[in-house]
Amino acid sequence: MNSRLVVVSVLLMMMVSLLVFSPVEADGVVNNNAQHASLLDKMDCGGACTARCRLSSRPRLCKRACGTCCQRCSCVPPGTAGNYDVCPCYASLTTHGGRRKCP
């Protein structure tokens, strides 16, 4: 019985050490290499637009416009306003009237 206990405890310690010392990939880091281009397609536009529009007076309209821009550009600037220099595509989209489409 003691040998089983020792074997189980050793296995548990090995599993815990694998979890603790395994390398973790950072979220939100986009590599510009061509092989990682698929990361842009998998952006969580819903979450990014929820964060972007959280202070908007018209959140549904803001999220809808932001979602359209995010789908086209695969990018949403950080913060609730401004920071367009981070995502030039997002900043360049305009309405028929020449106003910025993206919040």
XYZ file of N, CA, C and O in Angstrom:
412
model
N 0.824 -1.194 0.000
C 0.000 0.000 0.000
C 0.866 1.254 0.000
O 0.544 2.214 -0.688
N 1.947 1.255 0.762
C 2.836 2.412 0.815
C 3.504 2.657 -0.528
O 3.718 3.797 -0.902
N 3.828 1.594 -1.249
C 4.474 1.775 -2.549
C 3.510 2.417 -3.540
O 3.913 3.234 -4.369
N 2.250 2.072 -3.469
C 1.247 2.706 -4.344
C 1.121 4.192 -4.029
O 1.012 5.023 -4.919
N 1.133 4.497 -2.765
C 1.034 5.881 -2.344
C 2.233 6.693 -2.854
O 2.071 7.820 -3.329
N 3.408 6.109 -2.787
C 4.617 6.777 -3.259
C 4.534 6.993 -4.781
O 4.838 8.069 -5.290
N 4.105 5.970 -5.517
C 4.004 6.068 -6.967
C 2.982 7.137 -7.361
O 3.228 7.965 -8.236
N 1.839 7.151 -6.707
C 0.810 8.139 -7.006
C 1.301 9.542 -6.687
O 1.095 10.477 -7.467
N 1.963 9.723 -5.577
C 2.450 11.053 -5.209
C 3.539 11.530 -6.177
O 3.585 12.709 -6.522
N 4.400 10.621 -6.628
C 5.428 10.996 -7.597
C 4.785 11.406 -8.918
O 5.167 12.404 -9.538
N 3.786 10.654 -9.359
C 3.091 11.002 -10.598
C 2.396 12.354 -10.484
O 2.425 13.166 -11.419
N 1.762 12.615 -9.359
C 1.106 13.899 -9.154
C 2.103 15.053 -9.167
O 1.850 16.105 -9.749
N 3.245 14.856 -8.533
C 4.263 15.902 -8.524
C 4.794 16.153 -9.932
O 5.049 17.292 -10.310
N 4.937 15.105 -10.717
C 5.403 15.271 -12.091
C 4.381 16.047 -12.920
O 4.741 16.921 -13.707
N 3.113 15.725 -12.733
C 2.067 16.422 -13.483
C 2.009 17.899 -13.100
O 1.872 18.769 -13.959
N 2.116 18.188 -11.823
C 2.092 19.572 -11.358
C 3.299 20.328 -11.900
O 3.182 21.473 -12.344
N 4.471 19.695 -11.907
C 5.665 20.372 -12.426
C 5.536 20.642 -13.917
O 6.006 21.663 -14.417
N 4.881 19.761 -14.667
C 4.655 20.008 -16.089
C 3.743 21.211 -16.296
O 3.946 22.010 -17.206
N 2.723 21.330 -15.468
C 1.816 22.467 -15.579
C 2.491 23.772 -15.204
O 2.273 24.810 -15.827
N 3.317 23.736 -14.185
C 3.957 24.951 -13.688
C 5.070 25.415 -14.628
O 5.197 26.599 -14.915
N 5.859 24.488 -15.146
C 7.031 24.856 -15.923
C 6.827 24.803 -17.431
O 7.746 25.057 -18.186
N 5.626 24.528 -17.903
C 5.394 24.510 -19.348
C 5.318 25.941 -19.858
O 4.790 26.829 -19.200
N 5.830 26.198 -21.063
C 5.778 27.563 -21.604
C 4.353 27.954 -21.947
O 3.560 27.157 -22.419
N 4.035 29.211 -21.688
C 2.699 29.736 -21.925
C 2.789 30.793 -23.011
O 3.637 31.678 -22.957
N 1.898 30.747 -23.995
C 1.861 31.738 -25.065
C 1.056 32.937 -24.594
O -0.031 32.800 -24.051
N 1.568 34.110 -24.799
C 0.896 35.337 -24.363
C -0.287 35.636 -25.273
O -0.207 35.482 -26.479
N -1.396 36.066 -24.690
C -2.571 36.447 -25.468
C -2.381 37.843 -26.030
O -1.766 38.703 -25.423
N -2.975 38.072 -27.188
C -2.965 39.396 -27.766
C -1.716 39.758 -28.529
O -1.617 40.846 -29.069
N -0.710 38.854 -28.577
C 0.504 39.139 -29.312
C 0.324 38.638 -30.733
O 0.039 37.478 -30.956
N 0.467 39.520 -31.695
C 0.304 39.152 -33.095
C 1.662 39.190 -33.762
O 2.328 40.219 -33.769
N 2.074 38.063 -34.301
C 3.332 37.967 -35.012
C 3.099 38.368 -36.457
O 2.134 37.952 -37.076
N 3.981 39.167 -37.036
C 3.793 39.648 -38.392
C 4.254 38.664 -39.454
O 4.206 38.980 -40.637
N 4.727 37.490 -39.071
C 5.144 36.494 -40.059
C 3.946 35.978 -40.828
O 2.841 35.898 -40.315
N 4.172 35.578 -42.071
C 3.082 35.084 -42.919
C 2.463 33.805 -42.368
O 1.273 33.564 -42.543
N 3.261 32.993 -41.695
C 2.723 31.743 -41.172
C 1.741 31.963 -40.036
O 0.945 31.098 -39.719
N 1.756 33.121 -39.426
C 0.845 33.430 -38.330
C -0.283 34.363 -38.771
O -0.952 34.958 -37.946
N -0.492 34.517 -40.049
C -1.525 35.417 -40.551
C -2.918 34.964 -40.125
O -3.827 35.766 -40.020
N -3.093 33.680 -39.848
C -4.407 33.183 -39.450
C -4.819 33.702 -38.077
O -5.986 33.666 -37.738
N -3.878 34.208 -37.290
C -4.226 34.777 -35.984
C -5.136 35.989 -36.149
O -5.995 36.241 -35.323
N -4.948 36.738 -37.233
C -5.781 37.910 -37.454
C -7.225 37.517 -37.718
O -8.145 38.235 -37.366
N -7.430 36.382 -38.370
C -8.777 35.934 -38.682
C -9.530 35.490 -37.435
O -10.745 35.463 -37.434
N -8.814 35.154 -36.380
C -9.438 34.592 -35.187
C -9.612 35.618 -34.072
O -9.806 35.261 -32.935
N -9.550 36.896 -34.398
C -9.718 37.929 -33.386
C -11.135 37.903 -32.836
O -12.097 37.716 -33.572
N -11.260 38.099 -31.540
C -12.570 38.135 -30.890
C -13.149 39.538 -31.045
O -12.962 40.399 -30.189
N -13.838 39.764 -32.158
C -14.402 41.094 -32.433
C -15.468 41.461 -31.416
O -15.574 42.614 -31.022
N -16.246 40.493 -30.981
C -17.297 40.782 -30.007
C -16.738 41.329 -28.712
O -17.208 42.344 -28.188
N -15.706 40.690 -28.196
C -15.084 41.139 -26.950
C -14.374 42.472 -27.108
O -14.458 43.350 -26.242
N -13.675 42.626 -28.233
C -12.951 43.873 -28.475
C -13.922 45.042 -28.621
O -13.687 46.137 -28.105
N -15.039 44.809 -29.318
C -16.016 45.887 -29.517
C -16.808 46.182 -28.243
O -17.195 47.321 -28.006
N -17.024 45.176 -27.427
C -17.678 45.416 -26.140
C -16.816 46.339 -25.287
O -17.313 47.284 -24.666
N -15.512 46.094 -25.280
C -14.592 46.943 -24.526
C -14.530 48.341 -25.133
O -14.517 49.344 -24.414
N -14.504 48.416 -26.455
C -14.408 49.704 -27.143
C -15.657 50.562 -26.905
O -15.582 51.779 -26.788
N -16.813 49.932 -26.856
C -18.095 50.659 -26.784
C -18.695 50.739 -25.379
O -19.843 51.138 -25.231
N -17.951 50.383 -24.369
C -18.534 50.300 -23.025
C -18.998 51.643 -22.474
O -19.879 51.698 -21.641
N -18.445 52.745 -22.949
C -18.860 54.061 -22.464
C -19.746 54.807 -23.454
O -20.100 55.970 -23.227
N -20.121 54.146 -24.535
C -20.915 54.801 -25.571
C -22.324 55.103 -25.078
O -22.925 54.345 -24.323
N -22.887 56.217 -25.558
C -24.269 56.549 -25.211
C -25.249 55.693 -26.013
O -26.407 55.565 -25.641
N -24.775 55.129 -27.127
C -25.602 54.244 -27.966
C -24.832 52.946 -28.200
O -24.266 52.724 -29.278
N -24.776 52.073 -27.192
C -23.910 50.890 -27.270
C -24.249 49.920 -28.397
O -23.346 49.333 -28.979
N -25.515 49.740 -28.720
C -25.865 48.811 -29.804
C -25.346 49.304 -31.150
O -24.786 48.543 -31.943
N -25.548 50.585 -31.420
C -25.066 51.181 -32.662
C -23.543 51.121 -32.719
O -22.950 50.777 -33.753
N -22.908 51.436 -31.617
C -21.453 51.416 -31.537
C -20.916 50.011 -31.800
O -19.989 49.822 -32.588
N -21.502 49.000 -31.149
C -21.034 47.623 -31.328
C -21.266 47.127 -32.749
O -20.447 46.397 -33.293
N -22.368 47.531 -33.362
C -22.635 47.110 -34.733
C -21.603 47.704 -35.693
O -21.026 47.012 -36.530
N -21.337 49.005 -35.561
C -20.348 49.657 -36.424
C -18.948 49.115 -36.157
O -18.188 48.820 -37.080
N -18.622 48.950 -34.902
C -17.315 48.419 -34.526
C -17.135 46.998 -35.053
O -16.073 46.643 -35.564
N -18.183 46.186 -34.962
C -18.109 44.810 -35.452
C -17.856 44.748 -36.943
O -17.063 43.925 -37.426
N -18.504 45.624 -37.709
C -18.284 45.686 -39.148
C -16.836 46.064 -39.450
O -16.176 45.445 -40.284
N -16.345 47.065 -38.755
C -14.962 47.510 -38.965
C -13.965 46.432 -38.545
O -12.953 46.212 -39.222
N -14.238 45.758 -37.462
C -13.356 44.705 -36.981
C -13.297 43.545 -37.974
O -12.230 42.997 -38.234
N -14.442 43.176 -38.536
C -14.462 42.091 -39.514
C -13.643 42.460 -40.745
O -12.952 41.626 -41.299
N -13.719 43.712 -41.176
C -12.981 44.138 -42.368
C -11.493 44.296 -42.101
O -10.670 43.989 -42.951
N -11.139 44.797 -40.925
C -9.741 45.137 -40.645
C -9.027 44.134 -39.739
O -7.802 44.193 -39.620
N -9.767 43.272 -39.056
C -9.193 42.340 -38.067
C -8.401 43.097 -37.019
O -7.327 42.675 -36.597
N -8.923 44.248 -36.629
C -8.223 45.092 -35.667
C -9.218 46.047 -35.023
O -10.121 46.538 -35.701
N -9.072 46.272 -33.722
C -9.851 47.288 -33.004
C -8.866 48.029 -32.109
O -8.153 47.403 -31.328
N -8.801 49.353 -32.214
C -7.870 50.104 -31.368
C -8.201 49.932 -29.882
O -9.373 49.757 -29.520
N -7.203 49.991 -29.024
C -7.451 49.859 -27.589
C -8.140 51.097 -27.026
O -8.093 52.168 -27.627
N -8.779 50.939 -25.901
C -9.435 52.060 -25.247
C -10.843 52.273 -25.761
O -11.331 51.553 -26.624
N -11.499 53.290 -25.227
C -12.881 53.555 -25.597
C -13.007 54.598 -26.702
O -14.079 54.771 -27.265
N -11.921 55.295 -27.017
C -11.949 56.291 -28.093
C -10.519 56.584 -28.527
O -9.564 56.318 -27.793
N -10.388 57.107 -29.740
C -9.070 57.489 -30.236
C -8.184 56.290 -30.528
O -8.673 55.211 -30.856
N -6.884 56.474 -30.434
C -5.866 55.439 -30.678
C -5.952 54.863 -32.088
O -5.611 53.716 -32.321
N -6.409 55.671 -33.054
C -6.560 55.189 -34.425
C -5.222 54.850 -35.073
O -5.173 54.096 -36.033
N -4.124 55.413 -34.551
C -2.811 55.134 -35.133
C -2.410 53.671 -34.970
O -1.602 53.157 -35.736
N -3.000 52.980 -34.014
C -2.699 51.563 -33.791
C -3.282 50.699 -34.903
O -2.725 49.670 -35.263
N -4.393 51.135 -35.484
C -5.092 50.362 -36.511
C -5.488 51.293 -37.662
O -6.609 51.792 -37.699
N -4.580 51.543 -38.606
C -4.866 52.483 -39.695
C -6.062 52.083 -40.548
O -6.817 52.952 -41.007
N -6.268 50.800 -40.785
C -7.408 50.344 -41.578
C -8.711 50.763 -40.902
O -9.630 51.270 -41.553
N -8.791 50.575 -39.603
C -9.978 50.920 -38.815
C -10.259 52.414 -38.938
O -11.399 52.839 -39.061
N -9.202 53.212 -38.935
C -9.344 54.669 -38.998
C -9.711 55.150 -40.394
O -10.319 56.209 -40.553
N -9.373 54.381 -41.416
C -9.577 54.852 -42.793
C -10.984 54.587 -43.325
O -11.362 55.165 -44.341
N -11.771 53.738 -42.668
C -13.114 53.439 -43.154
C -14.040 54.628 -42.888
O -14.089 55.152 -41.773
N -14.762 55.048 -43.925
C -15.664 56.188 -43.789
C -17.044 55.852 -44.335
O -17.212 54.918 -45.114
N -18.020 56.659 -43.957
C -19.385 56.518 -44.466
C -19.476 57.204 -45.830
O -18.518 57.842 -46.277
N -20.638 57.128 -46.462
C -20.835 57.808 -47.739
C -20.697 59.320 -47.590
O -20.331 60.004 -48.545
N -20.972 59.807 -46.406
C -20.859 61.243 -46.152
C -19.459 61.695 -45.794
O -19.228 62.870 -45.519
N -18.510 60.781 -45.751
C -17.131 61.137 -45.447
C -16.784 61.141 -43.967
O -15.661 61.484 -43.593
N -17.737 60.766 -43.116
C -17.451 60.698 -41.670
C -16.867 59.349 -41.324
O -17.051 58.374 -42.046
N -16.157 59.280 -40.208
C -15.581 58.009 -39.771
C -16.682 57.007 -39.483
O -17.651 57.297 -38.780
N -16.521 55.809 -40.039
C -17.508 54.754 -39.836
C -17.293 54.077 -38.483
O -18.260 53.677 -37.834
N -16.058 53.943 -38.091
C -15.713 53.130 -36.915
C -15.614 53.971 -35.654
O -14.954 55.015 -35.658
N -16.253 53.512 -34.575
C -16.212 54.271 -33.319
C -14.860 54.204 -32.639
O -14.079 53.353 -32.865
